[in-house]
Coordinates of N, CA and C in Angstrom, one line a residue:
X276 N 295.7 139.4 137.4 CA 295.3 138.4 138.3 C 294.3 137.5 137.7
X277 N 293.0 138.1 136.7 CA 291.8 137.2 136.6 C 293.2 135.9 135.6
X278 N 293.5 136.7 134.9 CA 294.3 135.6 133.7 C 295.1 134.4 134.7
X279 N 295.8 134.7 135.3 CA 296.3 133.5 136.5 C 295.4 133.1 137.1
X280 N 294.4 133.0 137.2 CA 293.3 132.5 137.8 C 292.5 131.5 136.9
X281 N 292.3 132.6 135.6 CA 291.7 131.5 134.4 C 292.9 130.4 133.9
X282 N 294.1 130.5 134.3 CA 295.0 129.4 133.6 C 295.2 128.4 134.6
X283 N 295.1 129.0 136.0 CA 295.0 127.8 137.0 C 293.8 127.1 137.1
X284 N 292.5 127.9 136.8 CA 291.2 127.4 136.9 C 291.1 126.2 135.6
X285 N 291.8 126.1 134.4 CA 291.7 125.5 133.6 C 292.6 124.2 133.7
X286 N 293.8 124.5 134.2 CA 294.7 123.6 134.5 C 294.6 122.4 135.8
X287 N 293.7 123.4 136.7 CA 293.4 122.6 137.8 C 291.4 122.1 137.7
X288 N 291.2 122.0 137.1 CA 289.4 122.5 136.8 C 288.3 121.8 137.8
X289 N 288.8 120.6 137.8 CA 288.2 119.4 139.0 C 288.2 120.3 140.0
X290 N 289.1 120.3 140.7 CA 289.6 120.6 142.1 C 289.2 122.1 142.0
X291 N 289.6 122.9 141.0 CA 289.4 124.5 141.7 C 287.8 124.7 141.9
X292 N 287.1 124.2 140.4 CA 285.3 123.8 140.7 C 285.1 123.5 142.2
X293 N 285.5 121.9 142.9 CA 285.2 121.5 144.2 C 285.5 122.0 145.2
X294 N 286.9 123.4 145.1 CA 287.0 124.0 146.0 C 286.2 125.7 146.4
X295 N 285.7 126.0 144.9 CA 285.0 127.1 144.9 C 283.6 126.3 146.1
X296 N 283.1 125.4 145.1 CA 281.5 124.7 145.8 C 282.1 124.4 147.2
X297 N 283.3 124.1 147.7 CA 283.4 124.1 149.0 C 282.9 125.4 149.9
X298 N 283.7 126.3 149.4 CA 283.5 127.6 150.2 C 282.7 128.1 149.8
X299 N 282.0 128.1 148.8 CA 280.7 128.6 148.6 C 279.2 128.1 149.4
X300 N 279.5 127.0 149.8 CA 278.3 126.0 150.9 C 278.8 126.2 152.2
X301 N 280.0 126.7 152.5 CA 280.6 127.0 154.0 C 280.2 128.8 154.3
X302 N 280.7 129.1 152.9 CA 279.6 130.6 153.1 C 280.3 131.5 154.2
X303 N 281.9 131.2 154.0 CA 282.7 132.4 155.6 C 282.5 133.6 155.3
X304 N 281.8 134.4 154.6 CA 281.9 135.5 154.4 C 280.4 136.1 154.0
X305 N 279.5 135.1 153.9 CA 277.7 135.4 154.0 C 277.4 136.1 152.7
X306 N 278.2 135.2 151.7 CA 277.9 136.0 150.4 C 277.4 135.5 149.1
X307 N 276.7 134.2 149.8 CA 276.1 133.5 149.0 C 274.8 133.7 148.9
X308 N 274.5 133.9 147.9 CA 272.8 134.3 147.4 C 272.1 133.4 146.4
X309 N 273.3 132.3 146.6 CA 272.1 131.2 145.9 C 272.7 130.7 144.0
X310 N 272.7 132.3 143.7 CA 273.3 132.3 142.1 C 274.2 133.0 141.6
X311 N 274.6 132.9 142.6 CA 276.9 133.5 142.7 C 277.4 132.7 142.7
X312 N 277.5 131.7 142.0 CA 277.8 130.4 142.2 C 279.8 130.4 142.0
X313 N 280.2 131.5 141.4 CA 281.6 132.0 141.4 C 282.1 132.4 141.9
X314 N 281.7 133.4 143.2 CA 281.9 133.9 144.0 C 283.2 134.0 145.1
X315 N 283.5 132.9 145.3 CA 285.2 132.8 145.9 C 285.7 132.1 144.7
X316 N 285.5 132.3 143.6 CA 286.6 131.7 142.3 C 287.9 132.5 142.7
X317 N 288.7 134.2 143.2 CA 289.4 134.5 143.6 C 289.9 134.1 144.8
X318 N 289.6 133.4 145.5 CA 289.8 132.9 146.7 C 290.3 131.8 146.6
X319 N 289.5 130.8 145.8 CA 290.4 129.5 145.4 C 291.4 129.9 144.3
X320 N 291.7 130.8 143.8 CA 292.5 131.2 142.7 C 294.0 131.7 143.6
X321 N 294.0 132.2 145.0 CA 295.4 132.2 145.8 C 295.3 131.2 146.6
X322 N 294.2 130.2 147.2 CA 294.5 129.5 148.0 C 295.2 128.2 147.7
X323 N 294.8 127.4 146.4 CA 294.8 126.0 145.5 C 296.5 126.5 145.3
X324 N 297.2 127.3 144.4 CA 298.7 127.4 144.5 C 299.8 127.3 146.0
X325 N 298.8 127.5 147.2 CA 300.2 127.5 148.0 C 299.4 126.1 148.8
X326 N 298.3 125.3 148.4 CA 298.4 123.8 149.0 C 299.5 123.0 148.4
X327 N 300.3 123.2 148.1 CA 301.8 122.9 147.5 C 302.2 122.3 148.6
X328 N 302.3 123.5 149.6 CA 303.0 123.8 151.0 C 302.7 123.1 151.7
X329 N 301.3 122.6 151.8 CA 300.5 121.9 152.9 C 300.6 120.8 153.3
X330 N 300.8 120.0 154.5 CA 301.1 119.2 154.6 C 300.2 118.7 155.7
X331 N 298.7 119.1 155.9 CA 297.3 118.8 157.2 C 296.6 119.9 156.8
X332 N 295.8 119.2 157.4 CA 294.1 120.3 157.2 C 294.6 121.4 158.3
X333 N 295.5 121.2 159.5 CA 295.8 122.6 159.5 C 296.5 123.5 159.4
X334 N 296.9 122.9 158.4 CA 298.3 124.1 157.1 C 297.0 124.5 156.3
X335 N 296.5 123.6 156.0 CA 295.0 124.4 154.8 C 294.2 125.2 155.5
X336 N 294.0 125.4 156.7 CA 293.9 126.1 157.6 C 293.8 127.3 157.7
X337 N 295.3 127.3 157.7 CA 296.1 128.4 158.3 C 295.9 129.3 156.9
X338 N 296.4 128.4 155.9 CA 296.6 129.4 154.3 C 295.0 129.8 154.5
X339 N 294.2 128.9 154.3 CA 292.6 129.6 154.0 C 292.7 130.7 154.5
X340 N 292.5 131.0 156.2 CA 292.3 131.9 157.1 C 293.3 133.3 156.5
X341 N 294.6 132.6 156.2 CA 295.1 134.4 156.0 C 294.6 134.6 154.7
X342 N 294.1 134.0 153.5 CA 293.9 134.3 152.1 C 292.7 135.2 152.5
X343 N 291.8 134.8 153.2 CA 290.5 135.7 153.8 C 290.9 137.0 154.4
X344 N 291.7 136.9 155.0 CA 292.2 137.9 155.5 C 292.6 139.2 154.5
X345 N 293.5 138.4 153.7 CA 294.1 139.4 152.3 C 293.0 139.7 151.8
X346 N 291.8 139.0 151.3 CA 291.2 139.3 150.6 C 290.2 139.9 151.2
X347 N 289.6 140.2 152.3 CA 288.2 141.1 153.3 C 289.0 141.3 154.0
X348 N 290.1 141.5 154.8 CA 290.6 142.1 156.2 C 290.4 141.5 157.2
X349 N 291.4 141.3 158.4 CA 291.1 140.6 159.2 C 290.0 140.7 159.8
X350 N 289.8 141.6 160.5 CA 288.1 141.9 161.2 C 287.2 141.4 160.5
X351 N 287.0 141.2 159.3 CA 285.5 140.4 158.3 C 285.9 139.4 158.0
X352 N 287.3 138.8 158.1 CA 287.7 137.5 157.8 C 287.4 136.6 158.8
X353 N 287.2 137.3 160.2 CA 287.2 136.5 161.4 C 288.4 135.3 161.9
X354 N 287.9 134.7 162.9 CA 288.9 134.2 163.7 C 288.9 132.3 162.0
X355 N 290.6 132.1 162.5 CA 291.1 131.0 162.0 C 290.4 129.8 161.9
X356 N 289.6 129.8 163.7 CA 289.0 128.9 163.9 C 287.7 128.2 163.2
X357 N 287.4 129.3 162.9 CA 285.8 129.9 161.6 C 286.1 129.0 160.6
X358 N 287.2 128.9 160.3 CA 287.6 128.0 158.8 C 288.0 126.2 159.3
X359 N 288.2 125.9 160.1 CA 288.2 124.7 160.3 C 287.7 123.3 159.5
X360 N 286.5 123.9 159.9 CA 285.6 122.5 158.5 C 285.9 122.5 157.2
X361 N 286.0 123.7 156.9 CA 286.0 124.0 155.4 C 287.2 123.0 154.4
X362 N 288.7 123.7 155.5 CA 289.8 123.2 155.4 C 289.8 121.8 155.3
X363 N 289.5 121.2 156.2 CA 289.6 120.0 156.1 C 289.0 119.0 154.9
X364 N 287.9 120.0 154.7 CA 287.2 119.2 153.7 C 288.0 119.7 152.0
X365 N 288.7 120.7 152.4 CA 289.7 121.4 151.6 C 290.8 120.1 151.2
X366 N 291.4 119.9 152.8 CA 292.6 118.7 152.5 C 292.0 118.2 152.1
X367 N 290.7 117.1 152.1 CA 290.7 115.8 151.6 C 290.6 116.1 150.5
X368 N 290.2 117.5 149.9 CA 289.4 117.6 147.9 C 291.2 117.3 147.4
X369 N 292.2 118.1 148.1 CA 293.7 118.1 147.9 C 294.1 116.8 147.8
X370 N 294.3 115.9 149.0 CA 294.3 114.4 149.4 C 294.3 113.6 148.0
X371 N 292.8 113.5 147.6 CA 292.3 113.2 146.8 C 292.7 113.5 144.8
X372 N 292.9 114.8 145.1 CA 293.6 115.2 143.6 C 294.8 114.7 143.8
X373 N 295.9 114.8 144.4 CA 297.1 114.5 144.2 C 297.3 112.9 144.7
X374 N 296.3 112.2 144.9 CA 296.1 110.8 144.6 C 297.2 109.8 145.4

């Protein structure tokens, strides 16, 4: 998995960067300590491949919310709704890369 991550992270670099520093300032998981600045790099590493699919911030949404899920379990991932801002600010980094 890190290897598909480092090839998407290199391929995509702009965007996976602006999507880590998204979720990393949105903080859904209270696991920022300031100098983890990597910290959801796995998280943008399954989420960035299936905005493919997406087609509104609340398809980016929906992917964010279950990726959290897969990745901490539903109960620590919390509700869908938790992710709202993030997403959105998700679509427009998306919006924006695919131009």
């Amino acid at each position: 998995m890190n290897a598909e991550r480092e090839q998407l992270k290199h391929k995509h670099k702009p965007l996976f960067d602006q999507m880590a520093q998204l979720l990393f300032e949105a903080d859904p998981m209270g696991i920022n300590f300031e100098s983890n600045t990597d910290e959801y790099d796995p998280e943008v590493g399954t989420i960035l491949p299936r905005l493919e699919g997406a087609h509104s911030a609340d398809d980016v949404q929906t992917v964010v919310h279950e990726e959290f899920c897969r990745w901490f379990g539903p109960e620590e991932a919390g509700t869908r709704e938790q992710y709202a801002a993030v997403s959105q600010q998700i679509w427009s980094a998306w919006c924006d890369f695919k131009g």
